[in-house]
Structure formats: C-alpha cells, structure tokens
PDB file of C-alpha atoms and ligand atoms in Angstrom:
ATOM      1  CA  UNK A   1     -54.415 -42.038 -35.474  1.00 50.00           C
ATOM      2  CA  UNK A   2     -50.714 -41.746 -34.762  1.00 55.00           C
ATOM      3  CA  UNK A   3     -49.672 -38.115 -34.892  1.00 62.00           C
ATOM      4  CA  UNK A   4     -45.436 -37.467 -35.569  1.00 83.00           C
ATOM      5  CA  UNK A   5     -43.653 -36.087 -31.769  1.00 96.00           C
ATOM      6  CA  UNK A   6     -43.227 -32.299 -33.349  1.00 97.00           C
ATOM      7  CA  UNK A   7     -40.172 -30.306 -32.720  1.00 98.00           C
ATOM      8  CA  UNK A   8     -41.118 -26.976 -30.461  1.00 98.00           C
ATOM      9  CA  UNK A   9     -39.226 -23.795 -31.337  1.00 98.00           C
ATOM     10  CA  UNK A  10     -39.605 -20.933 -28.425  1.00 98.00           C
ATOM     11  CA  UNK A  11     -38.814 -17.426 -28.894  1.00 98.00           C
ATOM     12  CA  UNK A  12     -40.113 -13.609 -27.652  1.00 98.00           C
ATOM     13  CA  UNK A  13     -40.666 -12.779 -31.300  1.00 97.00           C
ATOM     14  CA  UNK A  14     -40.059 -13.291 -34.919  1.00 95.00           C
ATOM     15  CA  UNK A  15     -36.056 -13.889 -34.367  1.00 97.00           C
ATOM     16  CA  UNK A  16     -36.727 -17.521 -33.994  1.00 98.00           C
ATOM     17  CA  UNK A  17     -38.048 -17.909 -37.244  1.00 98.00           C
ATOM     18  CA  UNK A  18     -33.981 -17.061 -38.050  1.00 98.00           C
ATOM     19  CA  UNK A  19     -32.919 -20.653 -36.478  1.00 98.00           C
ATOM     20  CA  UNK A  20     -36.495 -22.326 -37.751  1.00 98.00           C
ATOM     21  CA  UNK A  21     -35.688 -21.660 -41.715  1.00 97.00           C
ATOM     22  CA  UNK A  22     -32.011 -23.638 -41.003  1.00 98.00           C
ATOM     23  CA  UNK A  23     -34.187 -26.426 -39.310  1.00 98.00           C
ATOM     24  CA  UNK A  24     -36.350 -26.701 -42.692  1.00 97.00           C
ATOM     25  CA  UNK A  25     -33.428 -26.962 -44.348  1.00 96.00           C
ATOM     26  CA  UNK A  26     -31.497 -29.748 -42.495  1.00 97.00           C
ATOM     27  CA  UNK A  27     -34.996 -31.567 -40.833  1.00 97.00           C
ATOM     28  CA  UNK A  28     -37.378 -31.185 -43.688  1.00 96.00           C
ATOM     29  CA  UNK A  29     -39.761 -33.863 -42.452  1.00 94.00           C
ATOM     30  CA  UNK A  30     -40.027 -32.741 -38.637  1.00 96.00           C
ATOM     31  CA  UNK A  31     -43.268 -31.179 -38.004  1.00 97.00           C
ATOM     32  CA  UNK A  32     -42.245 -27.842 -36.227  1.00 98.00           C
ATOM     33  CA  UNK A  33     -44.410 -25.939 -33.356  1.00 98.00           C
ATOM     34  CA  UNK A  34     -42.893 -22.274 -33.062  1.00 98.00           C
ATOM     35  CA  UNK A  35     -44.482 -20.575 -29.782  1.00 98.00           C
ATOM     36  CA  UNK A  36     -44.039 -16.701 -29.753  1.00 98.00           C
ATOM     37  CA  UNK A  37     -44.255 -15.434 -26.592  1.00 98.00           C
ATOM     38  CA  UNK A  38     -45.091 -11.788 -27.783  1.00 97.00           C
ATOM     39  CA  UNK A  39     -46.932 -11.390 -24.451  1.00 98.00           C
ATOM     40  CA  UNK A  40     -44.156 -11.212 -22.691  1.00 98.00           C
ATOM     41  CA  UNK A  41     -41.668  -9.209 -26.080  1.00 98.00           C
ATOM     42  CA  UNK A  42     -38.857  -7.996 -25.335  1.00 98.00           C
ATOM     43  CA  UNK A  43     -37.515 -10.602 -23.285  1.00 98.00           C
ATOM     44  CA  UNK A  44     -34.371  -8.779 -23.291  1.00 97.00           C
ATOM     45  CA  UNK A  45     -35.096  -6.095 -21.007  1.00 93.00           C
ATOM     46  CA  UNK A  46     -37.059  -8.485 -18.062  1.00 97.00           C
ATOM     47  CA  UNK A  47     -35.441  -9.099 -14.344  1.00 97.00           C
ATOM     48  CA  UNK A  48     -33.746 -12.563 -14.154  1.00 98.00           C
ATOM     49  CA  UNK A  49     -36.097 -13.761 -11.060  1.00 98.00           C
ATOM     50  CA  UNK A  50     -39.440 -13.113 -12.980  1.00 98.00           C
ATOM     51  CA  UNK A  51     -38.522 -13.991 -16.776  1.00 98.00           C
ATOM     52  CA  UNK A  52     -36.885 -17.091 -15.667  1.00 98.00           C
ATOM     53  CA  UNK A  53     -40.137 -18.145 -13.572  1.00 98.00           C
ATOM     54  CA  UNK A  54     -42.138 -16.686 -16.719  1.00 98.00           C
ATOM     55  CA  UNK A  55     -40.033 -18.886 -18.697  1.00 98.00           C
ATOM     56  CA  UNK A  56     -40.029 -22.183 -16.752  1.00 98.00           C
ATOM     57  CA  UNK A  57     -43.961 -22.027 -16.440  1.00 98.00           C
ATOM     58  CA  UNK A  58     -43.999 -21.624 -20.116  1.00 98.00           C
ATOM     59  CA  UNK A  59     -42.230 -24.245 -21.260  1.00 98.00           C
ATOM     60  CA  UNK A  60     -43.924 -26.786 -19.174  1.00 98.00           C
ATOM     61  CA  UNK A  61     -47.003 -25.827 -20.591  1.00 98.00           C
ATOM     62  CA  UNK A  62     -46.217 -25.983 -23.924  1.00 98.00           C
ATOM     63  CA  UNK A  63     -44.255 -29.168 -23.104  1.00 98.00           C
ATOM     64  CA  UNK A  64     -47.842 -30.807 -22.094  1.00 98.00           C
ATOM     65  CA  UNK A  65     -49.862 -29.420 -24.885  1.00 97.00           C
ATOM     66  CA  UNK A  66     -47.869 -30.623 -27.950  1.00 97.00           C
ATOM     67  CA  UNK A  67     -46.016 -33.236 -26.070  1.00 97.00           C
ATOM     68  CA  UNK A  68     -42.851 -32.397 -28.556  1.00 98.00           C
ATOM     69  CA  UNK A  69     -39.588 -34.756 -28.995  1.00 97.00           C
ATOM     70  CA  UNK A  70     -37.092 -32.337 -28.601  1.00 98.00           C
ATOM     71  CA  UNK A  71     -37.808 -28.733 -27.363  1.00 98.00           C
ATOM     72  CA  UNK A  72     -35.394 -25.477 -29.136  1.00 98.00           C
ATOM     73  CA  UNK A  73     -35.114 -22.701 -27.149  1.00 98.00           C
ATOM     74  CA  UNK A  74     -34.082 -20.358 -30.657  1.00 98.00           C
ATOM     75  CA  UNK A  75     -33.421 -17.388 -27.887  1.00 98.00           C
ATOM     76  CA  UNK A  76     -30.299 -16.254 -26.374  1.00 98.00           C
ATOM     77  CA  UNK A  77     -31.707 -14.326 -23.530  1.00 98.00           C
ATOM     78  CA  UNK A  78     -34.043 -17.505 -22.417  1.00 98.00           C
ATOM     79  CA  UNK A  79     -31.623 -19.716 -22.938  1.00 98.00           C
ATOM     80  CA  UNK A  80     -28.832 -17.999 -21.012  1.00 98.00           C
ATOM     81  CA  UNK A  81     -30.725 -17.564 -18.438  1.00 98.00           C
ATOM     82  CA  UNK A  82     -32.786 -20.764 -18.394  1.00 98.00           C
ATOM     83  CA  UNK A  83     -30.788 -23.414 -19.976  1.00 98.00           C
ATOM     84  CA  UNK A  84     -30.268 -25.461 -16.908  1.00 98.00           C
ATOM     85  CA  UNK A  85     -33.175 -25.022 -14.899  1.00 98.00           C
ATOM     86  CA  UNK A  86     -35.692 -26.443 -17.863  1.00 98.00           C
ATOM     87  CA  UNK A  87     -33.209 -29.379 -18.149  1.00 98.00           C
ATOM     88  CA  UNK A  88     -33.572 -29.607 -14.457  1.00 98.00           C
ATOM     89  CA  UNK A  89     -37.181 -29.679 -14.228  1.00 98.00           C
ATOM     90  CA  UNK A  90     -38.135 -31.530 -17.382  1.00 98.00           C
ATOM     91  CA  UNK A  91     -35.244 -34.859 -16.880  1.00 97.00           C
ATOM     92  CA  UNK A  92     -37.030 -36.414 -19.747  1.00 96.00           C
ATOM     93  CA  UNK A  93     -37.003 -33.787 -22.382  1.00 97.00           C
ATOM     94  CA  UNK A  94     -34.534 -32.988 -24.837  1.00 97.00           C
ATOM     95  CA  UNK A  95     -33.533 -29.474 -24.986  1.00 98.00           C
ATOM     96  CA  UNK A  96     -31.322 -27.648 -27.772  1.00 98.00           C
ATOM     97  CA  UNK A  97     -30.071 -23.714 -26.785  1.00 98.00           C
ATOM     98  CA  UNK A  98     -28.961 -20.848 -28.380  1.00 98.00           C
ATOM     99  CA  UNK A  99     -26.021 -19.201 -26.485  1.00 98.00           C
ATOM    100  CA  UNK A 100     -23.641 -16.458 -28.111  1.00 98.00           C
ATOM    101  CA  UNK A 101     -21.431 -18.017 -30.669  1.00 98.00           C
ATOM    102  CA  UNK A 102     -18.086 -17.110 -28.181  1.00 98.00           C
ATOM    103  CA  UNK A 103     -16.084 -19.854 -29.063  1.00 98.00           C
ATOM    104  CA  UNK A 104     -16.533 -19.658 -33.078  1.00 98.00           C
ATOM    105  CA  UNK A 105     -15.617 -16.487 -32.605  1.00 98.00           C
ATOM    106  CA  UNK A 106     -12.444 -16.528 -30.784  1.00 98.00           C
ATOM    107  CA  UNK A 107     -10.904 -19.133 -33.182  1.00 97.00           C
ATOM    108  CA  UNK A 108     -11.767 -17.497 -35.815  1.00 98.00           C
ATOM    109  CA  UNK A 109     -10.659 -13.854 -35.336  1.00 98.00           C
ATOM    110  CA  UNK A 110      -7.362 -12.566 -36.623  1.00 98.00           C
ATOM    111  CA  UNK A 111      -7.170  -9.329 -34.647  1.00 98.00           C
ATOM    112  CA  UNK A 112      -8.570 -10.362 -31.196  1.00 98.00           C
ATOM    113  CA  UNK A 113     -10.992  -8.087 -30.936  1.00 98.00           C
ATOM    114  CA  UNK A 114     -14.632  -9.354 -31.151  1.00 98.00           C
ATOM    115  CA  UNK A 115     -17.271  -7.751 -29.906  1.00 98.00           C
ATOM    116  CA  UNK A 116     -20.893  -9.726 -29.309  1.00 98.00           C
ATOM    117  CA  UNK A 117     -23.754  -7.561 -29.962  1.00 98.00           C
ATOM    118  CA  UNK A 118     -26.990  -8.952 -27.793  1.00 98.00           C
ATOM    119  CA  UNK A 119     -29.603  -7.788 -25.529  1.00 98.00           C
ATOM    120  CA  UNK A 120     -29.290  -6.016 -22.343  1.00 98.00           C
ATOM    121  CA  UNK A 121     -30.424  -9.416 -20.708  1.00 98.00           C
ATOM    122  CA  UNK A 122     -28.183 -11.679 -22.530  1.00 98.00           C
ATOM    123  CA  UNK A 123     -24.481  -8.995 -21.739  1.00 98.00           C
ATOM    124  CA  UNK A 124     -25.622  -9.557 -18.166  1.00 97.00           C
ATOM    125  CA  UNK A 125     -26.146 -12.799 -17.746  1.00 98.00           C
ATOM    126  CA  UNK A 126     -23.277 -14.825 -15.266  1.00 98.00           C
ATOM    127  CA  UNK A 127     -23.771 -17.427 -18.394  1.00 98.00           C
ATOM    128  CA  UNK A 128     -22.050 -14.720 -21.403  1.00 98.00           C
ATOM    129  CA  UNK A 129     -19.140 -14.049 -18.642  1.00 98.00           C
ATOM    130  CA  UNK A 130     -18.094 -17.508 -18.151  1.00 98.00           C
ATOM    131  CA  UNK A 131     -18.343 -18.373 -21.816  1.00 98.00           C
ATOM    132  CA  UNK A 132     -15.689 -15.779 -22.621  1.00 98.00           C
ATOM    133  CA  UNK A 133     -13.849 -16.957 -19.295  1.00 98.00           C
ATOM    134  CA  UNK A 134     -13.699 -20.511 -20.682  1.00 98.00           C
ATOM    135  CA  UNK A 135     -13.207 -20.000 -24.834  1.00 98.00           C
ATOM    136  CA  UNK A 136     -12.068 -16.178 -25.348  1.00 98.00           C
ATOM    137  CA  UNK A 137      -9.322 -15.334 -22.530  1.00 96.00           C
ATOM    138  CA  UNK A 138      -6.661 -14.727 -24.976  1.00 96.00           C
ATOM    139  CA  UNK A 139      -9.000 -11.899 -26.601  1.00 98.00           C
ATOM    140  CA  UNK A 140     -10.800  -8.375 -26.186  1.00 98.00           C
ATOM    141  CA  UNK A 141     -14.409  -9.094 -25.731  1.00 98.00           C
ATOM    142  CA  UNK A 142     -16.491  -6.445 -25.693  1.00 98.00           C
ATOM    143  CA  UNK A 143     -20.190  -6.627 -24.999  1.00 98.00           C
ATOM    144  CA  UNK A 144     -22.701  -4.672 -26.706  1.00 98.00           C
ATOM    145  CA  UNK A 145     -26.262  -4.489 -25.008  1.00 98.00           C
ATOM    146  CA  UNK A 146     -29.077  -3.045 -27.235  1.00 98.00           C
ATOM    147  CA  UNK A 147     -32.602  -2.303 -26.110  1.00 97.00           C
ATOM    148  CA  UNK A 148     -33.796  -1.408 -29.251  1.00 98.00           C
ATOM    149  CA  UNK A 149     -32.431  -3.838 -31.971  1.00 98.00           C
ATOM    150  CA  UNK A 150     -34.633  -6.440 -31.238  1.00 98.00           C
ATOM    151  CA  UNK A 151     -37.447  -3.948 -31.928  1.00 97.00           C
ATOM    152  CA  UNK A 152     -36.292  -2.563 -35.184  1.00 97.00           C
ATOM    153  CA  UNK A 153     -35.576  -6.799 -36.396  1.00 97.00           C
ATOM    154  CA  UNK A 154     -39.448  -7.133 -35.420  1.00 95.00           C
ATOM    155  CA  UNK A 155     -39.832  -3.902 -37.600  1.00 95.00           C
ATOM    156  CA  UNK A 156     -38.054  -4.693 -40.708  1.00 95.00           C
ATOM    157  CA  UNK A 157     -39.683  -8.149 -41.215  1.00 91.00           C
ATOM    158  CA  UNK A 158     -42.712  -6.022 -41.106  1.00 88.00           C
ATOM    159  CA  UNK A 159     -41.663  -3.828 -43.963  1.00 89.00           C
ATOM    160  CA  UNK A 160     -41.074  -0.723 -41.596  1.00 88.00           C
ATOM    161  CA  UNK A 161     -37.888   0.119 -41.766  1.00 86.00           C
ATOM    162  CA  UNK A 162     -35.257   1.873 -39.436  1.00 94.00           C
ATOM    163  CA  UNK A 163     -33.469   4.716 -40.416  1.00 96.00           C
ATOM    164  CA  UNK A 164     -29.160   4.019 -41.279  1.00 97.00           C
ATOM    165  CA  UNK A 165     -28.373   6.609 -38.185  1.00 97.00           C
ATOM    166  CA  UNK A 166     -30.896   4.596 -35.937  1.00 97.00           C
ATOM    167  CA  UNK A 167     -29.370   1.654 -36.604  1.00 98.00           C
ATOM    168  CA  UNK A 168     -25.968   2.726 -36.450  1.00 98.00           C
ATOM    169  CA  UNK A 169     -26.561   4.320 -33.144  1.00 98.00           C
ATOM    170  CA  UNK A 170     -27.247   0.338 -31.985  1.00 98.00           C
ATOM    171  CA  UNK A 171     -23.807  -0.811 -33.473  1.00 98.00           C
ATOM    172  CA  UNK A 172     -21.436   1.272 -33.311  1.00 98.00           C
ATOM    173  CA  UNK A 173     -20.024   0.325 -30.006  1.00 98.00           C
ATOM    174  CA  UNK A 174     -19.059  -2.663 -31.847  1.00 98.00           C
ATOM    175  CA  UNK A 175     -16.330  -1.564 -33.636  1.00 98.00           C
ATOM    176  CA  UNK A 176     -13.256  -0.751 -31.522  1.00 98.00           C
ATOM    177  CA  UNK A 177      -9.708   0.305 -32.366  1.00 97.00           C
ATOM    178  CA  UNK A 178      -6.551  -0.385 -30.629  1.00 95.00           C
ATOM    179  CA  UNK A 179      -3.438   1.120 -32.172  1.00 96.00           C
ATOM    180  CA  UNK A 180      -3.343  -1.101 -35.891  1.00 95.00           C
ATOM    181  CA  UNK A 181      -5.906  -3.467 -34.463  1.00 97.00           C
ATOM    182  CA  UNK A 182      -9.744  -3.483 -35.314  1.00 98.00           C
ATOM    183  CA  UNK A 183     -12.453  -5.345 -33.938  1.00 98.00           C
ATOM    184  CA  UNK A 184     -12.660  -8.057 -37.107  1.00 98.00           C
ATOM    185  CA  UNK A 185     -15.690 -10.500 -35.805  1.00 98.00           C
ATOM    186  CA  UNK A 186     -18.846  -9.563 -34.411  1.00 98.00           C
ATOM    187  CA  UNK A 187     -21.460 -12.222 -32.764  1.00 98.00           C
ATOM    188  CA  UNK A 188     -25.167 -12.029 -33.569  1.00 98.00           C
ATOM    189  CA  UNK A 189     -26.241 -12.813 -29.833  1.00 98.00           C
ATOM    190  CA  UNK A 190     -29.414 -12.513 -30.279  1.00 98.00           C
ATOM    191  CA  UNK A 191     -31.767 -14.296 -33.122  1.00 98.00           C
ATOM    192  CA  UNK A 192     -33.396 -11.224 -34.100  1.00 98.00           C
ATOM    193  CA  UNK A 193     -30.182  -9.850 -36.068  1.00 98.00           C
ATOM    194  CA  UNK A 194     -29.284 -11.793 -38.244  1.00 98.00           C
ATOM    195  CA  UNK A 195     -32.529 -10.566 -40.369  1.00 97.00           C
ATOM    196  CA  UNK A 196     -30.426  -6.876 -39.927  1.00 98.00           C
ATOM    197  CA  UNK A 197     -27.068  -8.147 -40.803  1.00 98.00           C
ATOM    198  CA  UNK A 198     -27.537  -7.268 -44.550  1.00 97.00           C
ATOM    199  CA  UNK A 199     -28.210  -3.359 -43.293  1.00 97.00           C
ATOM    200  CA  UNK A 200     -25.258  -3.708 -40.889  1.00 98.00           C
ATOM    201  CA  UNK A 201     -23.118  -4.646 -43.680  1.00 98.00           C
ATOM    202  CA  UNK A 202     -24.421  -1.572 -45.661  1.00 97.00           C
ATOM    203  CA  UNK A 203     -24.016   0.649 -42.664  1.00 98.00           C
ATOM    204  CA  UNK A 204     -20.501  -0.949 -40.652  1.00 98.00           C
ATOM    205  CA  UNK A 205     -17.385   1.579 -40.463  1.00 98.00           C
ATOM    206  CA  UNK A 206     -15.200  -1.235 -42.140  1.00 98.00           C
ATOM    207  CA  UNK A 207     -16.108  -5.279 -43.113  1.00 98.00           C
ATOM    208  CA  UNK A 208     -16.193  -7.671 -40.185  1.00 98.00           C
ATOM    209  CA  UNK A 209     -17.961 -11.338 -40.076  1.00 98.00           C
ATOM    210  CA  UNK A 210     -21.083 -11.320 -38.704  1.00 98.00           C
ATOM    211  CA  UNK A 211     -21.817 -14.508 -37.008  1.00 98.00           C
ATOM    212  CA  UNK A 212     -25.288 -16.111 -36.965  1.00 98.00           C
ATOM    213  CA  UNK A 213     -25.403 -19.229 -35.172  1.00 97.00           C
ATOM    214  CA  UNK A 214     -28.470 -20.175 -36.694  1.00 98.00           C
ATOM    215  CA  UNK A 215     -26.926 -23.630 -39.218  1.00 98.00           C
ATOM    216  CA  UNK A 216     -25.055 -24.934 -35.787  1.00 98.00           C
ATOM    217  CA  UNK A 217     -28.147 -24.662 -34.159  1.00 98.00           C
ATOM    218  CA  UNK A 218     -29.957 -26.611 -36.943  1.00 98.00           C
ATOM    219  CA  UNK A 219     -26.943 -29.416 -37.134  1.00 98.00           C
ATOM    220  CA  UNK A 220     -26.709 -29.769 -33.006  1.00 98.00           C
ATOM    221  CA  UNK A 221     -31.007 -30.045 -33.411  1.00 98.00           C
ATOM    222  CA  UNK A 222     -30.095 -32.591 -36.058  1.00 97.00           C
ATOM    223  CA  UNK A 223     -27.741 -34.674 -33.623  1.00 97.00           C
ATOM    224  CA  UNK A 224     -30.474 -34.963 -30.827  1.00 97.00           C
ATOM    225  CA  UNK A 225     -32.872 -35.587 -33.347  1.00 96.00           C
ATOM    226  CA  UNK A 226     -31.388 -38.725 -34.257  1.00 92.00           C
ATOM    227  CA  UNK A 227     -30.576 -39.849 -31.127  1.00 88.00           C
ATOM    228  CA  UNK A 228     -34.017 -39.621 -29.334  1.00 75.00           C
ATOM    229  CA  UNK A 229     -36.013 -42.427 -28.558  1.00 56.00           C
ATOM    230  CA  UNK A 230     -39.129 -41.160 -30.750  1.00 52.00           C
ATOM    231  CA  UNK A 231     -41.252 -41.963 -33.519  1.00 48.00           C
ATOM    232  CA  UNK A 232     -39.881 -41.960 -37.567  1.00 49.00           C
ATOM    233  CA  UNK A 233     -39.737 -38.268 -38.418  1.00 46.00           C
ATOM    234  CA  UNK A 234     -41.635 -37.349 -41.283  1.00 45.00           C
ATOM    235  CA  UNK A 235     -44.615 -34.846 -42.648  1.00 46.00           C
ATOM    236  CA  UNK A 236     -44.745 -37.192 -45.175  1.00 46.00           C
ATOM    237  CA  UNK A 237     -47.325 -39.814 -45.308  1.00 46.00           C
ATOM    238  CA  UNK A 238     -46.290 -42.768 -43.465  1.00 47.00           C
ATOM    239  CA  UNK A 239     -49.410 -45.657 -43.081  1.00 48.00           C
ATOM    240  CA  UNK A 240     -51.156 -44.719 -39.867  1.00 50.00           C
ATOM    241  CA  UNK A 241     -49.354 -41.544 -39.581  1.00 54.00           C
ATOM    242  CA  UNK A 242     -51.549 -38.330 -40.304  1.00 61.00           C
ATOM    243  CA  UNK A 243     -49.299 -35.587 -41.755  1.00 73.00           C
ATOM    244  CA  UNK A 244     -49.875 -32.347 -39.971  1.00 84.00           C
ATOM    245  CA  UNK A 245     -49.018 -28.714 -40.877  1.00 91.00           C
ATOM    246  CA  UNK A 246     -46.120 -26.961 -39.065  1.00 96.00           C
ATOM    247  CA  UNK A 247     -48.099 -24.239 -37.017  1.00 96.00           C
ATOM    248  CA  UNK A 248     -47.240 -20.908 -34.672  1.00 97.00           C
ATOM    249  CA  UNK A 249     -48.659 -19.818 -32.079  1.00 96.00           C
ATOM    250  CA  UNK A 250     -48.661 -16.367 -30.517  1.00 96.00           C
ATOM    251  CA  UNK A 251     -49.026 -16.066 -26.513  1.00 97.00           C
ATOM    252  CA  UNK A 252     -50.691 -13.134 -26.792  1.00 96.00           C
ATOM    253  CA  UNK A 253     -53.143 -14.293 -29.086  1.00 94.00           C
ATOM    254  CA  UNK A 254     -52.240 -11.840 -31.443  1.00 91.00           C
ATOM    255  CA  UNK A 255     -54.120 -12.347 -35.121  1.00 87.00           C
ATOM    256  CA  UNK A 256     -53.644  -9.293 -37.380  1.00 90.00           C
ATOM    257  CA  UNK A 257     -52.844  -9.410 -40.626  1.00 90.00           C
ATOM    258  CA  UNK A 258     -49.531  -8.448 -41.189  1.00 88.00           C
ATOM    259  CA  UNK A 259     -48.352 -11.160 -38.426  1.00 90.00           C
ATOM    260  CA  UNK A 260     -50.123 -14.153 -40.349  1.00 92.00           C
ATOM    261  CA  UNK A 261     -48.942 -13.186 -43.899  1.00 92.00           C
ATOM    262  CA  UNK A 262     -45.715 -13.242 -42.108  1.00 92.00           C
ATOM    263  CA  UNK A 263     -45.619 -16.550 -40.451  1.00 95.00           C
ATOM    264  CA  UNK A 264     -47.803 -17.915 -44.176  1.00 95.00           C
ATOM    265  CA  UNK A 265     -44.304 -16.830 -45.708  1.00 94.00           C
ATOM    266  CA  UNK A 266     -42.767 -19.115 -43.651  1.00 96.00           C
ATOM    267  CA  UNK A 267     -44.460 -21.979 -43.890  1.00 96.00           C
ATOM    268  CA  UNK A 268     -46.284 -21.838 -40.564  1.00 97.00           C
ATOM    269  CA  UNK A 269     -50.169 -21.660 -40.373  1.00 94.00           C
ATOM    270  CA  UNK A 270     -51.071 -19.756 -37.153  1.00 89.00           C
TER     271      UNK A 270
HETATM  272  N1  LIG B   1     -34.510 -13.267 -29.873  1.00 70.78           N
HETATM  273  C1  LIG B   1     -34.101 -13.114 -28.521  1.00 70.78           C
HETATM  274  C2  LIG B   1     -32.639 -13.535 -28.314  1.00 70.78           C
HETATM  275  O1  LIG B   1     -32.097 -14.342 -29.049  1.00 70.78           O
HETATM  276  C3  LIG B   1     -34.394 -11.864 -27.738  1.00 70.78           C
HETATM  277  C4  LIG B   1     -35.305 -10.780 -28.160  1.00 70.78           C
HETATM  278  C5  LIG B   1     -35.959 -10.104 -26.968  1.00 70.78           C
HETATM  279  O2  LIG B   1     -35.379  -9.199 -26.342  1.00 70.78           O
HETATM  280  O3  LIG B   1     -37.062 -10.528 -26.635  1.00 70.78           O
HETATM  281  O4  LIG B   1     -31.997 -13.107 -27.392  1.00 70.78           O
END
C-alpha cells in the first residue's frame, strides 16, 4: 500500500488550526498532520536556548514518524526563533514559516503607525527587529508583547470567554496617537488571534485592519507544494493509494472531551 507524503502543521496550541482551515481551502486533497505541542503551551513565554533545542528535537521526530512532504511551522514564536536552524538540520525537507506580516503592513498603512501585537517571545526575537529594519524603516513600529492572549484564544475556542476589560487590557498598547496620526494597521503576530479579532473589533478605541497572515501562508504552502519532488496529492482515491484521514496529535497526550470535539469540528480525528 502506497500511503500520500502528508503535510505536517506544528503549533503550541489551537492557533494553528487558524493557518490549517486556509490550507483546506487552497490544498483540499493534502492529507494534513497537525502536532500540538501543548506539553510545552505557551511557547511564548520559554528562553530562546531551551525552546529552540525543545523545538529542533521536535521536529525531527515528527519529521521521522510521518515522514511528511513539506513541514508548516503555523507559529510565529517557533518560527522566529527556529526558522533557520530546522532548515539547517533537515537539508532535505521543505519548510513553510509564519513570521509577523511586517512588510504587508508597512505598504499598506496610510498613517505610519502600525503596531504588531505578538507574544513576549516573538517582540524579542533578533528575527521581528530586522524585519522592521529591512521592510518598515519609513514607519512607527511598535511592538506589543502579551502573555496572556494566547491563553484567552485557547479559551474562547473552548467556549470560555474573556471578559471586554481583560481583553482590552492585552490591546490597548496597540493603539497610539501622534498629533492627527493614529496607529491604522495592526499585525496578528501570533496564530492564536486571529480567532479574537472579531472581539477586538467589538472592543478597539477606533477601526484599524487587523492582519492575519493565515491565506499567504496557505498560497506560499501552495507554491512549495507544487514544486516538491513528491507523490500526486490527493485524499481522494487514487489506484494503489489508500486515502487516510487528516489527524492531530497532542504532545501531551491530552484526550478530554472538549479538546476532541474541537479538533472533530475541524476535520481532524485525534
Ligand atoms: N501560536 C503561537 C504563535 O504564533 C504562539 C502561542 C504560544 O505562546 O505558545 O506565536
């Protein structure tokens, strides 16, 4: 039996499942592993020496076990701070990242203020810096680190939701005013927010875009999709080809209830 090369999606939580529902949509007939490393959630607020070793081991694991064409690190704080080193010690692999969506931004803001609302891991990384060195030098950048965001995203998907004030708290350092400028775009750094950004609309001081990455990420998976050396894509039934489920699995083993009607909605069989 031939089984199809399946696509593996990594994240620290649910936030991955963000960039995996845009995959669906563009790669319907790639067979999709999402790995969860809940063991180790949140990523965001982990030393760069350990996570990054954490990370590395990971990957290779998960790299042997499913043997997967192209490998999508759907995490800014990995990716940031990983990005290189897996391409470094996996030459043969295809890797696709998530980074903050700097450059988007800065073309596409009117008043030059932006601000990029992430984790504290992802604001500090040397990686975030040089992206606004190299694609934002002509505007205000500021960087919002939360600690609890990622949290509250884990939370709402859940059904238990954060209070407005709680959630305010988390983004209001986003919205800055200079004279008869206001901060007009603000960057989803982090895949966990973009399940918020409906609240932060509710909740923002005045309208700004919210950018989530997420359909880039799906078009850029697309391109190295198509370009890999691998078998025919497909869940559907090609001769000799057994179709398999998409599946997700959680590091810490975790099997409660709640979590699996989650991942059931979508589409993953844990
Ligand atoms: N979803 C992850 C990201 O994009 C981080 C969440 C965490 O702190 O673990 O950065």
């Amino acid at each position: 039996m031939i089984c199809h090369r399946p696509v593996l999606i990594l994240d620290s939580g649910v936030g991955g499942l963000t960039v995996l529902r845009e995959v669906r949509f563009k790669l319907p007939y790639e067979r999709l592993v999402y790995v969860i490393d809940d063991a180790a959630f949140p990523y965001g607020g982990w030393d760069e020496i350990p996570l990054a070793e954490r990370l590395i081991d990971l990957v290779g694991r998960q790299i042997e076990l499913h043997d997967p064409k192209v490998v999508l690190i759907a995490c800014n704080t990995a990716f940031t701070l990983v990005g290189e080193a897996l391409r470094a010690a996996f030459p043969d692999m295809a890797f696709v990242g998530t980074v903050p969506a700097i450059k988007p931004a800065a073309h596409r803001t009117r008043s030059g203020l932006i601000s990029v609302l992430a984790t504290p891991g992802t604001v500090r990384r040397a990686y975030t810096r040089d992206l606004i060195a190299r694609h934002a030098s002509n505007c205000h950048v500021r960087l919002v680190g939360s600690d609890l965001l990622a949290e509250m995203a884990e939370a709402h998907l859940r059904g238990d939701d954060t209070a407005d004030a709680d959630l305010l708290t988390e983004i209001a350092d986003c919205f800055l005013e200079d004279g008869a400028r206001r901060t007009d775009i603000i960057v989803l750094a982090c895949t966990h927010y973009p399940f918020l950004a409906n609240r932060f609309r509710e909740i923002a001081p005045w309208p700004v875009d919210w950018i989530d990455p997420a359909e880039a990420i799906a078009r850029q998976l697309a391109r190295v999709v198509e370009t890999a050396r691998v078998l025919p894509a497909g869940n559907v039934s090609v001769r000799g080809v057994e179709a398999q489920p998409d599946q997700a699995i959680f590091t810490s083993g975790r099997r409660d209830a709640d979590s699996l009607r989650l991942l059931t909605g979508f589409g993953l069989s844990a």
